[in-house]
Amino acid sequence: MATSTLLKPFIAKSTKDCLVTNIKQGRRHTLINPVTAKPQNYYYHQTQSSELQHALECATQAQASWASESPGHRAAILRTAATIMSQNKELLSEMETSDTGRVIRETKYDVDEGVECLNYYAGLANTLGGEMYKLPGRSLGYTLREPLGVTVGIGAWNYPLQGALWKSVPALAFGNSMIFKPSEYTPSTALWLAECYAEAGVPEGVFQVVLGDGQAGEELVQSELVSKISFTGSAEGGRRVYETAARGMKKVTMELGGKSPLIIFDDADLENAVSAALLANFYSNGQVCSNGTRVFVHESIIEEFVNRLVERTKKLRIGDPRDVNTDIGPMAHNDQFEKVLRFVDIGVKEGASLLYGGKRVNDLPEELRDGYFLSPAIFTNCTDDMIICKEEVFGMLMSILSFTSEEEVISRANNTEFGLAAGVFTRDIQRGHRLVDNLQAGVTWINNYNIAPMNLPWGGVKYSGLGRENGTGGVESWTQLKSAYVEMGNVECDYPK
């Protein structure tokens, strides 16, 4: 029997008086392999309150000296981290695949994107400055862009490495410290990232990783030492974090759920539209917050579209995500596996037509048959009021809806409490711009879907979130402005002398 390995939180040990000893072990969490539904050889203990307080105090002390370093120095460290990450691409992608069940082709791309993120903000950090204003009487004013202080990042289980990077890289680039809590399901790559930062030269206490479930995150959010929280997760979880943060007047960034529309007009390139629908619903085994799960297809092409969609879906290769030829892996964990099956059952009972999939996959090698494998579900004859068209499933469940006119589809697409993303397929570029202008979403695409260049901001509206990550939007999310007025003359005072 293989020996289990204990994963430990990455918390500063020697920053001034922050040393903590005699910590009582918290609740044990064992990582589950989604491919086999069996325990992995890794476990960890819930980070305890005393450890969290220790991490917060260390982050506070470390942040001041980190912020005093030149932006160029911080940028050089981030570039070194990018080099270390690129050298460990195979290891990182294997770790991410083992934790999430996402296919190895995807997780290798995540590493490349992580390197891009590090280099992007390393380049941006050294270009930031304030503004100067000439004022009456030769006085002047200027602004200073300052870090926020101690920040908290709370990541999701679907993209653990990406989430840790999107939050920590701009935070560190602009002089903040961060305590990051990954999902209790997927802690491995965040812990690796902490080691990477340390090797690159990030000082002790500037980036720390704590482990556990929502209780650990809640304690961090409540702390008076924290000035900013960046949360990725469900809308329900985001509301709780936001309410707690508001009591302390803390700045927040929220990247929450979605029920995004993908709109396909009759003049669209059909093959490209089908490709986008596949990626917008089945990439990452359907576990993407921005997925376009409400696929609106013009009535004149819906039959042709559906036929081609099903034809290509049948060709998707479901199996071991470590195999480079696999297209679809397992769901990340059993709760999500069961949730998707419940939504498939709801869709059938609501009267939608289950055209394809939506079932447990049993035609697999024996060692995979207990894993969380599902076939992609395609529903037709859907209506806007169905639960499967209103609630976020976070799995491979596509709802296809017919539409007639541009005005109609805009109204229906916007008829949701969410507003993370939206996509439009049309050869009429003026129409594409009109729809993007009218769709209530934070991220939009014309003739593509789920592309996220690092220099474009990412975030939602309505119940899909607050604030932006990536691009120059990340500057606003991780810094604050201070104004300074410099008097060059005498103080004008009407009071008697």
CSV table of N, CA, C and O in Angstrom, one decimal, residues 259-261 263 294 296 384 408-416 418 422 439-440 462:
chain,number,residue,atom,x,y,z
A,259,LYS,N,-24.8,32.2,-16.8
A,259,LYS,CA,-25.7,31.4,-17.6
A,259,LYS,C,-25.7,32.1,-19.0
A,259,LYS,O,-26.7,32.6,-19.4
A,260,SER,N,-24.6,32.0,-19.6
A,260,SER,CA,-24.3,32.9,-20.7
A,260,SER,C,-24.9,32.5,-22.0
A,260,SER,O,-25.0,31.3,-22.3
A,261,PRO,N,-25.3,33.4,-22.9
A,261,PRO,CA,-25.9,33.1,-24.2
A,261,PRO,C,-24.8,33.1,-25.3
A,261,PRO,O,-23.9,33.9,-25.3
A,263,ILE,N,-25.1,33.2,-29.3
A,263,ILE,CA,-26.2,33.6,-30.3
A,263,ILE,C,-25.6,33.3,-31.7
A,263,ILE,O,-24.6,33.9,-32.1
A,294,ARG,N,-26.6,28.5,-22.9
A,294,ARG,CA,-27.9,28.8,-23.7
A,294,ARG,C,-27.5,29.2,-25.1
A,294,ARG,O,-27.1,30.3,-25.4
A,296,PHE,N,-28.6,30.1,-28.6
A,296,PHE,CA,-29.7,30.6,-29.4
A,296,PHE,C,-29.3,30.4,-30.8
A,296,PHE,O,-28.3,31.0,-31.3
A,384,ASP,N,-37.3,29.4,-22.4
A,384,ASP,CA,-36.5,30.2,-21.5
A,384,ASP,C,-36.9,30.0,-20.1
A,384,ASP,O,-36.0,30.3,-19.2
A,408,GLU,N,-35.6,40.2,-30.6
A,408,GLU,CA,-36.1,39.2,-29.7
A,408,GLU,C,-35.0,38.5,-29.0
A,408,GLU,O,-35.0,38.3,-27.8
A,409,VAL,N,-33.9,38.1,-29.7
A,409,VAL,CA,-32.9,37.3,-29.0
A,409,VAL,C,-32.1,38.2,-28.0
A,409,VAL,O,-31.6,37.7,-27.0
A,410,ILE,N,-31.9,39.5,-28.3
A,410,ILE,CA,-31.3,40.3,-27.3
A,410,ILE,C,-32.1,40.4,-26.0
A,410,ILE,O,-31.5,40.2,-24.9
A,411,SER,N,-33.4,40.5,-26.1
A,411,SER,CA,-34.2,40.6,-24.9
A,411,SER,C,-34.2,39.3,-24.2
A,411,SER,O,-34.0,39.3,-22.9
A,412,ARG,N,-34.2,38.2,-24.9
A,412,ARG,CA,-34.2,36.8,-24.2
A,412,ARG,C,-32.8,36.5,-23.6
A,412,ARG,O,-32.7,36.0,-22.5
A,413,ALA,N,-31.8,36.9,-24.3
A,413,ALA,CA,-30.4,36.7,-23.8
A,413,ALA,C,-30.2,37.4,-22.5
A,413,ALA,O,-29.5,36.9,-21.6
A,414,ASN,N,-30.7,38.6,-22.4
A,414,ASN,CA,-30.5,39.5,-21.2
A,414,ASN,C,-31.5,39.1,-20.1
A,414,ASN,O,-31.3,39.6,-19.0
A,415,ASN,N,-32.4,38.2,-20.3
A,415,ASN,CA,-33.4,37.9,-19.3
A,415,ASN,C,-32.9,36.8,-18.3
A,415,ASN,O,-33.3,35.7,-18.3
A,416,THR,N,-31.9,37.2,-17.6
A,416,THR,CA,-31.2,36.4,-16.6
A,416,THR,C,-30.6,37.2,-15.5
A,416,THR,O,-30.3,38.4,-15.7
A,418,PHE,N,-27.8,36.6,-14.3
A,418,PHE,CA,-26.3,36.6,-14.5
A,418,PHE,C,-25.9,37.5,-15.7
A,418,PHE,O,-26.7,38.0,-16.5
A,422,ALA,N,-21.0,36.5,-23.1
A,422,ALA,CA,-21.9,36.4,-24.2
A,422,ALA,C,-21.1,36.3,-25.5
A,422,ALA,O,-20.1,36.9,-25.7
A,439,LEU,N,-25.9,43.6,-25.2
A,439,LEU,CA,-25.9,42.4,-24.3
A,439,LEU,C,-25.3,42.8,-23.0
A,439,LEU,O,-24.3,43.4,-22.9
A,440,GLN,N,-26.0,42.3,-21.9
A,440,GLN,CA,-25.6,42.7,-20.6
A,440,GLN,C,-24.6,41.6,-20.1
A,440,GLN,O,-25.0,40.6,-19.4
A,462,LYS,N,-24.2,42.2,-13.0
A,462,LYS,CA,-25.3,41.6,-12.3
A,462,LYS,C,-24.8,40.7,-11.3
A,462,LYS,O,-23.8,40.9,-10.6
